[in-house]
Short mmCIF file of C-alpha atoms and ligand atoms in Angstrom, two decimals:
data_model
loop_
_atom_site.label_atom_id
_atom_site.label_comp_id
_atom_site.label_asym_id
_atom_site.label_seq_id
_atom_site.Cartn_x
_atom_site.Cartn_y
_atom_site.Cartn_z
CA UNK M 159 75.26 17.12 69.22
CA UNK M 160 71.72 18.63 68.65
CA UNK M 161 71.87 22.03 66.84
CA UNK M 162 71.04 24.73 69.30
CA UNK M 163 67.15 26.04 68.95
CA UNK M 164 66.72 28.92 67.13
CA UNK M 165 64.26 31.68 69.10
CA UNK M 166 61.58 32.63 66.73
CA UNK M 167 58.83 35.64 68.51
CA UNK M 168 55.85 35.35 67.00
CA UNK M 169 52.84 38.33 67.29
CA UNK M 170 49.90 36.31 67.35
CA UNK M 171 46.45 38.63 65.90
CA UNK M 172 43.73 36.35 66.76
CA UNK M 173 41.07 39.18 65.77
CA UNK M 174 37.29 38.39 65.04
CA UNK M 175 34.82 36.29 64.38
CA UNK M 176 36.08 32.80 63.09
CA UNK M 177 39.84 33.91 63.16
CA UNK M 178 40.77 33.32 67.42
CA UNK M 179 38.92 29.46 66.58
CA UNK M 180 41.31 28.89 63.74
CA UNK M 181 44.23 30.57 65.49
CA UNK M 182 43.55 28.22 68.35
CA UNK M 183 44.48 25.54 65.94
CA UNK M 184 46.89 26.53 64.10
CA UNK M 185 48.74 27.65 67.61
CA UNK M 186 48.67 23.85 68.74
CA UNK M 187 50.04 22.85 65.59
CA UNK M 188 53.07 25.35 66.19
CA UNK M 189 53.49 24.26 69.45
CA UNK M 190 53.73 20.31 68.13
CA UNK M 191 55.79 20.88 65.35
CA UNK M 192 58.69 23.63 66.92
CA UNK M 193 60.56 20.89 68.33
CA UNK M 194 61.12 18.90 64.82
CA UNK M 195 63.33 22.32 63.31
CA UNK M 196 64.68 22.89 66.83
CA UNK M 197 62.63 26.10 66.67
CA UNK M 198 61.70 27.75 70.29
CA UNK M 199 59.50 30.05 69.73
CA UNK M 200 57.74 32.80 71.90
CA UNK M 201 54.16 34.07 71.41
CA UNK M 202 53.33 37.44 71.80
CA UNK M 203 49.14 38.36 71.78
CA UNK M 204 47.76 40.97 70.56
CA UNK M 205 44.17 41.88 71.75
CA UNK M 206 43.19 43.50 68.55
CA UNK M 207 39.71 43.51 66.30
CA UNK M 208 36.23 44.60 66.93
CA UNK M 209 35.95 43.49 70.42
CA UNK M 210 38.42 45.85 71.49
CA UNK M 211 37.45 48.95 69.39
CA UNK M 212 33.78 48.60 70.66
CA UNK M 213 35.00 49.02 73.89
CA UNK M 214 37.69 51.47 73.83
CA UNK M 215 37.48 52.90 70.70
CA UNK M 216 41.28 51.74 69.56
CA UNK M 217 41.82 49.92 66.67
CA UNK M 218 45.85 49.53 66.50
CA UNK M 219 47.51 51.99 68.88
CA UNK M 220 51.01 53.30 67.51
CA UNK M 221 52.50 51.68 70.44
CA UNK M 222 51.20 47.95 69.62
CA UNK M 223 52.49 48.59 65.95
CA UNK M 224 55.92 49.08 67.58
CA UNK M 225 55.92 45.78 69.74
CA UNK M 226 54.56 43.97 66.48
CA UNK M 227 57.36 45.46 64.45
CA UNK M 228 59.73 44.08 66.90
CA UNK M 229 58.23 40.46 66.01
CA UNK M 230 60.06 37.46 63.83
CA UNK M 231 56.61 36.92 61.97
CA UNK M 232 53.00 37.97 62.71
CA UNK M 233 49.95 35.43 62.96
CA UNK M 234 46.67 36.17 62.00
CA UNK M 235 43.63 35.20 62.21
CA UNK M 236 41.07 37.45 60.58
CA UNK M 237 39.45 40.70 61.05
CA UNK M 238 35.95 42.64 60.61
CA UNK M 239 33.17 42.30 63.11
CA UNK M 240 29.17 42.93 62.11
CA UNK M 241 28.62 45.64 64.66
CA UNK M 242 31.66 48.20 63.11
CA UNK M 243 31.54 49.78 60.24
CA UNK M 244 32.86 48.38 57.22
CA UNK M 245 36.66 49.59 56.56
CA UNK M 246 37.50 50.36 59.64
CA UNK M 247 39.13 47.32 60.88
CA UNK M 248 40.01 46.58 57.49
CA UNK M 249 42.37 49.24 57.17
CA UNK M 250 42.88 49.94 60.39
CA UNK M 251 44.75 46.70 61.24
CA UNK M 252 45.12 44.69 58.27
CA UNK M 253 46.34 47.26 55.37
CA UNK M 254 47.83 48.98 58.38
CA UNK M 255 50.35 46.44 59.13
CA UNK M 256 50.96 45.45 55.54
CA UNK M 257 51.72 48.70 54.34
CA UNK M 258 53.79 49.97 57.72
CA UNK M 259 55.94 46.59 57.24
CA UNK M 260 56.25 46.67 53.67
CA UNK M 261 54.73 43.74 52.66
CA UNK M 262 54.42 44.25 49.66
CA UNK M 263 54.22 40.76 48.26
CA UNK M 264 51.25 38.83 49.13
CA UNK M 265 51.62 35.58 48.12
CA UNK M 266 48.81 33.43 47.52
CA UNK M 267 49.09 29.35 46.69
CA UNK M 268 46.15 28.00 44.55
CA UNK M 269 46.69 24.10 45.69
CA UNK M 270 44.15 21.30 44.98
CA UNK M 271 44.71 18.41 47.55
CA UNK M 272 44.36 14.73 46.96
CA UNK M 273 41.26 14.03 48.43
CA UNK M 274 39.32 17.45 47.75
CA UNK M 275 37.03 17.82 45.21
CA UNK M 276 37.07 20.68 43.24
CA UNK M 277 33.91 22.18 41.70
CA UNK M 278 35.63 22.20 38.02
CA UNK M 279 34.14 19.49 36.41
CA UNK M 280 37.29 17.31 34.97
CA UNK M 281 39.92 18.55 37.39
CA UNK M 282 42.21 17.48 40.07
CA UNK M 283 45.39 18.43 41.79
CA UNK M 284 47.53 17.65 38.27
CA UNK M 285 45.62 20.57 37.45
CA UNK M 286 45.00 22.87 39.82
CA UNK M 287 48.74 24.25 41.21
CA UNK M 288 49.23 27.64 40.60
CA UNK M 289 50.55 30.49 42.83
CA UNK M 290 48.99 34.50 42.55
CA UNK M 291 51.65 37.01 43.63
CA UNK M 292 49.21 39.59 44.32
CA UNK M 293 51.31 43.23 44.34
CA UNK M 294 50.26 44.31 48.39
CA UNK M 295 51.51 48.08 48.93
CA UNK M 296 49.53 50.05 45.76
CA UNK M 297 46.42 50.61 43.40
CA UNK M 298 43.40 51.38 45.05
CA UNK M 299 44.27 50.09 48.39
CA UNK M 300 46.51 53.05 49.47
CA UNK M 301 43.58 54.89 50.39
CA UNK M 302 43.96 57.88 48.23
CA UNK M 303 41.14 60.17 47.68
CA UNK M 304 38.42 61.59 49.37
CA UNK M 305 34.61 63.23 48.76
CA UNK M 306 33.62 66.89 47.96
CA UNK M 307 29.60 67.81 49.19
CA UNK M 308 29.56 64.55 50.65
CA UNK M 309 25.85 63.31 51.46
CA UNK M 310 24.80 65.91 48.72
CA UNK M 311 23.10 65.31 45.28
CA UNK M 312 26.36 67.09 43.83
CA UNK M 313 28.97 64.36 45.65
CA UNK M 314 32.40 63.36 43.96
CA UNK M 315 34.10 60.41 45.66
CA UNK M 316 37.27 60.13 43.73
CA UNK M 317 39.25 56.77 44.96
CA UNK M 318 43.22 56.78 42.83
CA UNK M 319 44.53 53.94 41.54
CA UNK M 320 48.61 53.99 42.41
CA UNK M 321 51.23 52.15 40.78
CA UNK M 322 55.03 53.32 41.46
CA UNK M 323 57.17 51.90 38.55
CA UNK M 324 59.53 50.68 41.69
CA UNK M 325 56.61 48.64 43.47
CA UNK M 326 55.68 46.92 40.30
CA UNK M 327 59.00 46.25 39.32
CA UNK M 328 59.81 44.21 42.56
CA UNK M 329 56.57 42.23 42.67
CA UNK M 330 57.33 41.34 38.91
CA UNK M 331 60.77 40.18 39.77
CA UNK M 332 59.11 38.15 42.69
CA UNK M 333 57.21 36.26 40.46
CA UNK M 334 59.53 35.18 37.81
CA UNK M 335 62.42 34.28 40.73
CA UNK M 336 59.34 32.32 42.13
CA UNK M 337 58.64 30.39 39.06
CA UNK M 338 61.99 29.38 38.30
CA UNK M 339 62.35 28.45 41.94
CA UNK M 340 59.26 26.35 41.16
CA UNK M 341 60.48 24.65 37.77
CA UNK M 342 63.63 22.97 39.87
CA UNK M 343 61.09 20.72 41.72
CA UNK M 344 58.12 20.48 39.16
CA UNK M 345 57.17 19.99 35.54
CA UNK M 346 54.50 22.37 34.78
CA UNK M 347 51.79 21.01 32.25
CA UNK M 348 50.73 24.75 30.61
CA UNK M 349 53.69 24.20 28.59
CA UNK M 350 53.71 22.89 24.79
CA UNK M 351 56.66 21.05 23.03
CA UNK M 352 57.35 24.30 21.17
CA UNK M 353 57.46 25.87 24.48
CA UNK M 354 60.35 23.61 25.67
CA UNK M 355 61.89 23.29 22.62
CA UNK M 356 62.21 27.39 23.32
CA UNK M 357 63.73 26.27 26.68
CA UNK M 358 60.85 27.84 28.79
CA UNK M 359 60.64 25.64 32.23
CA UNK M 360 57.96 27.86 34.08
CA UNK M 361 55.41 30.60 33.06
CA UNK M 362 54.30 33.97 34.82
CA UNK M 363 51.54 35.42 33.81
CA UNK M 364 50.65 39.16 34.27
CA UNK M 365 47.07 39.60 34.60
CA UNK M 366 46.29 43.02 34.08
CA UNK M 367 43.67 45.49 32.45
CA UNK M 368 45.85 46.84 29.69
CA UNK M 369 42.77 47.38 27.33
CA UNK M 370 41.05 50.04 29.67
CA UNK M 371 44.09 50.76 32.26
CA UNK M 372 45.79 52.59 29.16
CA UNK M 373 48.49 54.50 32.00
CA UNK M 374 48.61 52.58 35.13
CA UNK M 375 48.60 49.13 33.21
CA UNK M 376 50.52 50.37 30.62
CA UNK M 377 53.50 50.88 33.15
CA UNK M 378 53.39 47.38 33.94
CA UNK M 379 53.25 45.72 30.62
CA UNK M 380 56.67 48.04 29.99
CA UNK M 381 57.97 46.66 33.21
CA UNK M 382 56.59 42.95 32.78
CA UNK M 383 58.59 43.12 29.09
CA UNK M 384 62.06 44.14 31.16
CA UNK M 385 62.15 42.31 33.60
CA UNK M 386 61.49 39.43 31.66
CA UNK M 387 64.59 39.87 29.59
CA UNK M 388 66.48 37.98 33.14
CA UNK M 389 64.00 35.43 33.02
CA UNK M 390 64.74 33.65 29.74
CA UNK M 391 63.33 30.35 30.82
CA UNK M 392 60.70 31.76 32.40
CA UNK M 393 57.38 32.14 29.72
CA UNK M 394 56.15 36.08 29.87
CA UNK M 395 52.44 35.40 29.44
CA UNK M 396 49.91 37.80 29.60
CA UNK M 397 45.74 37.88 30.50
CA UNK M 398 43.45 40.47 31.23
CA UNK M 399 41.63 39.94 34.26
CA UNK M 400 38.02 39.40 33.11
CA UNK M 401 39.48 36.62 30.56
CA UNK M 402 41.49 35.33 33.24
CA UNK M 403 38.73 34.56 35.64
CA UNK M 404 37.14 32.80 33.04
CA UNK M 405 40.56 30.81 32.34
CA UNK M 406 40.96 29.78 35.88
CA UNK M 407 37.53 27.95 35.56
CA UNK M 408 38.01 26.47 32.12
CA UNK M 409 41.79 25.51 31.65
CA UNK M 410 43.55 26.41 35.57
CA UNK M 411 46.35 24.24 33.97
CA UNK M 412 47.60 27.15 32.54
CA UNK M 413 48.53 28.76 35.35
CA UNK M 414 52.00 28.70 37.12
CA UNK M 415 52.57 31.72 38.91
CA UNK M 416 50.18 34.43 38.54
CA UNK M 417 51.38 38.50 39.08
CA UNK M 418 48.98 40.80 39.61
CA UNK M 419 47.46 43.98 41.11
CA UNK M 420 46.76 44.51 44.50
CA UNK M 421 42.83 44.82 43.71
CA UNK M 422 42.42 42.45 40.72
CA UNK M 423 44.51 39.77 43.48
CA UNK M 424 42.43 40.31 45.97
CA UNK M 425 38.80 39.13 43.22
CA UNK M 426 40.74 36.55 41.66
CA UNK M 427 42.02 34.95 45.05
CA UNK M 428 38.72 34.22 46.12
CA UNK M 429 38.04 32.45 43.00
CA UNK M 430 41.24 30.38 43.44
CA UNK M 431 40.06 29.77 46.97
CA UNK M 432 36.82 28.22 45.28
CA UNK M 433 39.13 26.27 42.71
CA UNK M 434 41.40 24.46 45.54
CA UNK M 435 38.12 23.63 47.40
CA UNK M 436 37.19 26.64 49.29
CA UNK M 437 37.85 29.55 51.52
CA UNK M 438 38.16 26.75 54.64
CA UNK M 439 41.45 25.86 53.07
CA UNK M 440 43.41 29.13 51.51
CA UNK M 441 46.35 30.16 52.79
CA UNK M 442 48.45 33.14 52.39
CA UNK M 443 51.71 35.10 53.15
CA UNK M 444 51.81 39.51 53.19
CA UNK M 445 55.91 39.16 52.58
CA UNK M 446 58.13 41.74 53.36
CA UNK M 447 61.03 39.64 51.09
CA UNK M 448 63.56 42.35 52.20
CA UNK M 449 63.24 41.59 56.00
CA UNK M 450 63.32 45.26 57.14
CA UNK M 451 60.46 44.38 59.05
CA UNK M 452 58.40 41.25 60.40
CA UNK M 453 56.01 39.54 57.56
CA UNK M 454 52.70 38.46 58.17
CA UNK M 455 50.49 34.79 57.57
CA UNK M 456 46.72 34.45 57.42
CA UNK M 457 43.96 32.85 55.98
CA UNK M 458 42.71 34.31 52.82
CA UNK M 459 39.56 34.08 54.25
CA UNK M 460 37.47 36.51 56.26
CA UNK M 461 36.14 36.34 59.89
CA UNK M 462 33.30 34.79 58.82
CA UNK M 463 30.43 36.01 60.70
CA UNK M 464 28.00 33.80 59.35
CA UNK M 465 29.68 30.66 61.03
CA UNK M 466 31.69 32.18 64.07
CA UNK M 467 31.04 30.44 67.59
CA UNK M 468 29.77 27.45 66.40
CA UNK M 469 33.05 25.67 66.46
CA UNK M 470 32.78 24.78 62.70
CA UNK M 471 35.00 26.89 61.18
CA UNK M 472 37.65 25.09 59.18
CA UNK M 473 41.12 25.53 60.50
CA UNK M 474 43.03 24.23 57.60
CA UNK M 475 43.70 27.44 55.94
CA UNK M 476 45.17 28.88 59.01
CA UNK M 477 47.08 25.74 59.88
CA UNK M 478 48.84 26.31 56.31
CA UNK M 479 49.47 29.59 56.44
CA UNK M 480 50.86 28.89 59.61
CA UNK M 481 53.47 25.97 57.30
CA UNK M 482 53.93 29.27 55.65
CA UNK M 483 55.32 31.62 58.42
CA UNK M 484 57.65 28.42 59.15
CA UNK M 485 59.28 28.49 55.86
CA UNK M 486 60.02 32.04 56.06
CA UNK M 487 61.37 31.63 60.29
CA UNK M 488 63.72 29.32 58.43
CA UNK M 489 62.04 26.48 59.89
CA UNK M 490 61.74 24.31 56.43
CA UNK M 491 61.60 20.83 57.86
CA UNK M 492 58.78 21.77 60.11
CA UNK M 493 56.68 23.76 57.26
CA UNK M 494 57.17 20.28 55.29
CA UNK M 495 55.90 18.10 58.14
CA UNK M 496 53.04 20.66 58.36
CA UNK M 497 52.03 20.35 54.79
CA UNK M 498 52.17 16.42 54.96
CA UNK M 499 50.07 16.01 57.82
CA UNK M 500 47.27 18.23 56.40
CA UNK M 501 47.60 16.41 52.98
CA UNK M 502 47.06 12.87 54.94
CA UNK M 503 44.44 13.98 57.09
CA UNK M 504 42.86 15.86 53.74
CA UNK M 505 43.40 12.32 51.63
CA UNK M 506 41.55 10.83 54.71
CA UNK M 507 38.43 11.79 53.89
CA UNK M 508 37.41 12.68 57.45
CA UNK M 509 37.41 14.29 60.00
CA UNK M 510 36.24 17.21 57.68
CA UNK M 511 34.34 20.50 58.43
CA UNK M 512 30.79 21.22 57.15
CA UNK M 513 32.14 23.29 54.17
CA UNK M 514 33.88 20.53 52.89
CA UNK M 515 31.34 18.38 53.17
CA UNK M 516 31.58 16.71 56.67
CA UNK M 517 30.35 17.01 59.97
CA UNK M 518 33.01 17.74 62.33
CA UNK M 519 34.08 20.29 64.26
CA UNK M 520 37.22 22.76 64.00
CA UNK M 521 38.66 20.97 67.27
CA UNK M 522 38.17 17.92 65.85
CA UNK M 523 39.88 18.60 62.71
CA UNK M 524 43.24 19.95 64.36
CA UNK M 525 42.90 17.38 66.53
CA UNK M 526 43.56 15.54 63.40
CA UNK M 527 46.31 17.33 62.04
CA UNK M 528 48.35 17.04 65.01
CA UNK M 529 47.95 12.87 64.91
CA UNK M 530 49.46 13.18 61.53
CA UNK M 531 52.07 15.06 62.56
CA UNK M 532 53.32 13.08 65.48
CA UNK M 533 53.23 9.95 63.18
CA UNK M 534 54.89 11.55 60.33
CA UNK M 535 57.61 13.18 62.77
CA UNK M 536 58.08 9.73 64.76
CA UNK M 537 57.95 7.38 61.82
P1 LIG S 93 34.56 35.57 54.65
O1 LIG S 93 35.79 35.02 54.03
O2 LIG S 93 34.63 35.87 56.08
O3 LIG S 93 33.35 34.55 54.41
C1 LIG S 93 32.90 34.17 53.10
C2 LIG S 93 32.21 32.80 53.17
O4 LIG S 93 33.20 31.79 53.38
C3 LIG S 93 31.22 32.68 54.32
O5 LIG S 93 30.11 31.92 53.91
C4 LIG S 93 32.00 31.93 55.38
O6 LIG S 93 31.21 31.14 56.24
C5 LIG S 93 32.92 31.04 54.55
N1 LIG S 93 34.18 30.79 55.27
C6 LIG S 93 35.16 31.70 55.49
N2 LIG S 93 36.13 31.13 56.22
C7 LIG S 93 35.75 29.86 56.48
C8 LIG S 93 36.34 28.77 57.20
N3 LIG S 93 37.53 28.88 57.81
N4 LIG S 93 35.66 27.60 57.25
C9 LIG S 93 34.48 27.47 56.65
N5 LIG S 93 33.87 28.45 55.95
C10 LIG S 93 34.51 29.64 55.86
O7 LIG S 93 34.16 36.86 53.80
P2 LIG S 93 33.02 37.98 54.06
O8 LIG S 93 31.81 37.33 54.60
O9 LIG S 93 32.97 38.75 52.83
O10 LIG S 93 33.65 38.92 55.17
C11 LIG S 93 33.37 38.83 56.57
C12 LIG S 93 34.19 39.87 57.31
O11 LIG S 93 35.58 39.54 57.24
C13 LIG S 93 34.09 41.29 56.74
O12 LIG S 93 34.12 42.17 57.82
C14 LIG S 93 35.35 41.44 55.90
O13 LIG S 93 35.77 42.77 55.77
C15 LIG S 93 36.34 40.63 56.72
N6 LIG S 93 37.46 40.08 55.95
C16 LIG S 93 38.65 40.00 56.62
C17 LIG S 93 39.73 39.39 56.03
C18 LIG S 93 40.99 39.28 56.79
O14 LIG S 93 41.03 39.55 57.97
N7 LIG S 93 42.07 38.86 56.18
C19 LIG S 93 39.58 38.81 54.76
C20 LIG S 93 38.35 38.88 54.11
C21 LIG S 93 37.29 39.51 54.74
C1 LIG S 94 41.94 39.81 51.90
C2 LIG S 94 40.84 40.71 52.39
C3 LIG S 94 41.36 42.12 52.60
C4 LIG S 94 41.84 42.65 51.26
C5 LIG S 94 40.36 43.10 53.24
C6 LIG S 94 39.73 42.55 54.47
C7 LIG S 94 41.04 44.42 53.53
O1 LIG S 94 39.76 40.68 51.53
O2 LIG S 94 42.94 39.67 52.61
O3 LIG S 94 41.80 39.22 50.83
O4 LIG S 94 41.05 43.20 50.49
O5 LIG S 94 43.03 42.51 51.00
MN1 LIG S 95 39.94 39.21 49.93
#
């Protein structure tokens, strides 16, 4: 007897620019894949983003937070439109929602896949397999602060940097329970024989500013020493963030799971974007881990004015952050199937968007993806 389907409601964000083309996508690809976990799931729209504020001057009314809160797990697309002003959207919707829902992990995978090249010379997917658990509730993105004689020769704009030894405790323990989760199913090559021989399986590393952040950093190095004391096969490693963007380049085989601020997370993500082929294939998760409220999946990327309505856009970012928001609706088989198809269709070599070095279009490439997947699921 079939298990019965599990009812998964999913707010949808479409939002600006390039993000409703990728949506569009990744949507098809949910639709495909919900019958392989049994999942049914409902999609709820929300008609936010630039489009919407130009025309009635909303950006997220309290009463659309409240239906999204009432969501399994949010989709979405991307937001920030050329004809707003910078910030507005930003935090009005995005750091909105992540802060009202408390998702305050934002997890960010750093994959190379077979078939992509990277722009380090010498590397490939062996070496390019890390995960950043960027810290998503503090530091300079809770918006504290303001101006005195603003538009004056005397201004002050004074922008504070928080960090609550509580919210950096929990996105440290996220990352070492995520790397040990990791060693059970991989053998990461940063380690040396010494290393082992110690009986460390997995590394985090803390990438920080401890040199110059002598109080905000310093609480996390203090907290990054406890809380490794329940991690003893877990490697406490430590790089400040200048050093470590020059590490990702050089030697990204040193990275297993990264933990880091929200601001220094945000620079260093786009740079692992560029290391696992571009911003056409980043995905992420904004986790609430304690459930208290639904989570949130999206494309690292922005909404891309630059390319929007030409149809070019690649998709396969959203379509695996999309394999992400399965996982966490406890729809595992289905996130797997996800992940496979876009590896095949990646391994392929075509179709492929124009930032990855083909000619086809966003359609096309989902188009793809969903082949895969009804061969994979059928075969
Ligand atoms: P962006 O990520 O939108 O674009 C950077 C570059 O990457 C552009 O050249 C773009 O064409 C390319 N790119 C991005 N996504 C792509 C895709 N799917 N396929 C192919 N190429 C892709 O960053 P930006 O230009 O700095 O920002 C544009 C707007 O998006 C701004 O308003 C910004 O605030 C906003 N933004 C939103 C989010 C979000 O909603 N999560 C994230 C970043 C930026
Ligand atoms: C991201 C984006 C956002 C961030 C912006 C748009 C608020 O750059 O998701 O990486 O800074 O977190
Ligand atoms: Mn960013």
């Amino acid at each position: 007897m079939a298990a019965e389907a599990a009812l998964a409601i999913i707010g949808v964000i479409p939002g600006d620019g390039v993000g409703p083309e990728v949506v569009q996508q990744g949507l098809a690809v949910l639709r495909e894949v919900a019958g392989i976990d049994n999942l049914k799931v409902d999609l709820v729209e929300f008609d936010l983003g630039g489009e919407r504020y130009l025309k009635s001057g909303e950006v997220l009314p309290d009463h659309a937070l409240d239906d999204l809160r009432k969501c399994d797990a949010i989709y979405l697309g991307a937001v920030g439109h050329p004809g707003v002003a910078p910030g507005i959207l930003e935090k009005g919707i995005l750091l909105r929602i992540r802060f009202a829902f408390h998702q305050y992990i934002n997890l960010r995978p750093v994959k190379l896949f077979p078939g992509i090249e990277t722009p380090i010379k010498g590397k490939g997917p062996e070496q390019i397999d890390m995960v950043v658990v960027r810290e998503n509730n503090e530091d300079l993105y809770v918006g504290a602060g303001g101006f005195t004689y603003k538009g004056t020769p005397e201004e002050v704009a004074i922008q504070t940097s928080i960090n609550t030894r509580a919210g950096v405790e929990r996105c440290l323990r996220y990352a070492f329970e995520l790397a040990r989760s990791r060693a059970k199913n991989r053998v990461f090559p940063g380690l040396t024989d010494a290393d082992r021989a110690r009986g460390w399986t997995g590394q985090v590393t803390m990438v920080a500013k401890t040199n110059v952040l002598t109080f905000a950093h310093d609480l996390w190095m203090r907290a990054f020493t406890e809380v490794s004391l329940d991690f003893p096969e877990i490697k406490p490693d430590y790089n400040h963030v200048d050093a470590c963007c020059m590490r990702m380049v050089v030697a990204p085989e040193r990275y297993d799971v990264i933990a880091t601020t929200n601001m220094f997370g945000d620079i260093i993500t786009d740079l692992g974007a560029v290391l696992q082929g571009g911003m056409g294939l980043a995905a992420s998760g904004n986790l609430n881990p304690d459930r208290t409220a639904p989570s949130m999946f999206e494309p690292v990327h922005g909404s891309a004015p630059d390319i929007a309505g030409q149809g070019i856009a690649n998709p396969i970012a959203a379509i695996l952050s999309l394999s992400m928001l399965l996982d966490h609706v406890g729809a595992p088989r289905g996130a797997e199937v996800v992940r496979k198809a876009v590896a095949r269709v990646l391994a392929a070599g075509t179709p492929r968007t124009p930032d990855v070095g083909g000619q086809s279009t966003t359609a096309e490439v989902g188009r793809a993806v969903l082949h895969a997947l009804e061969d994979i699921a059928h075969n």
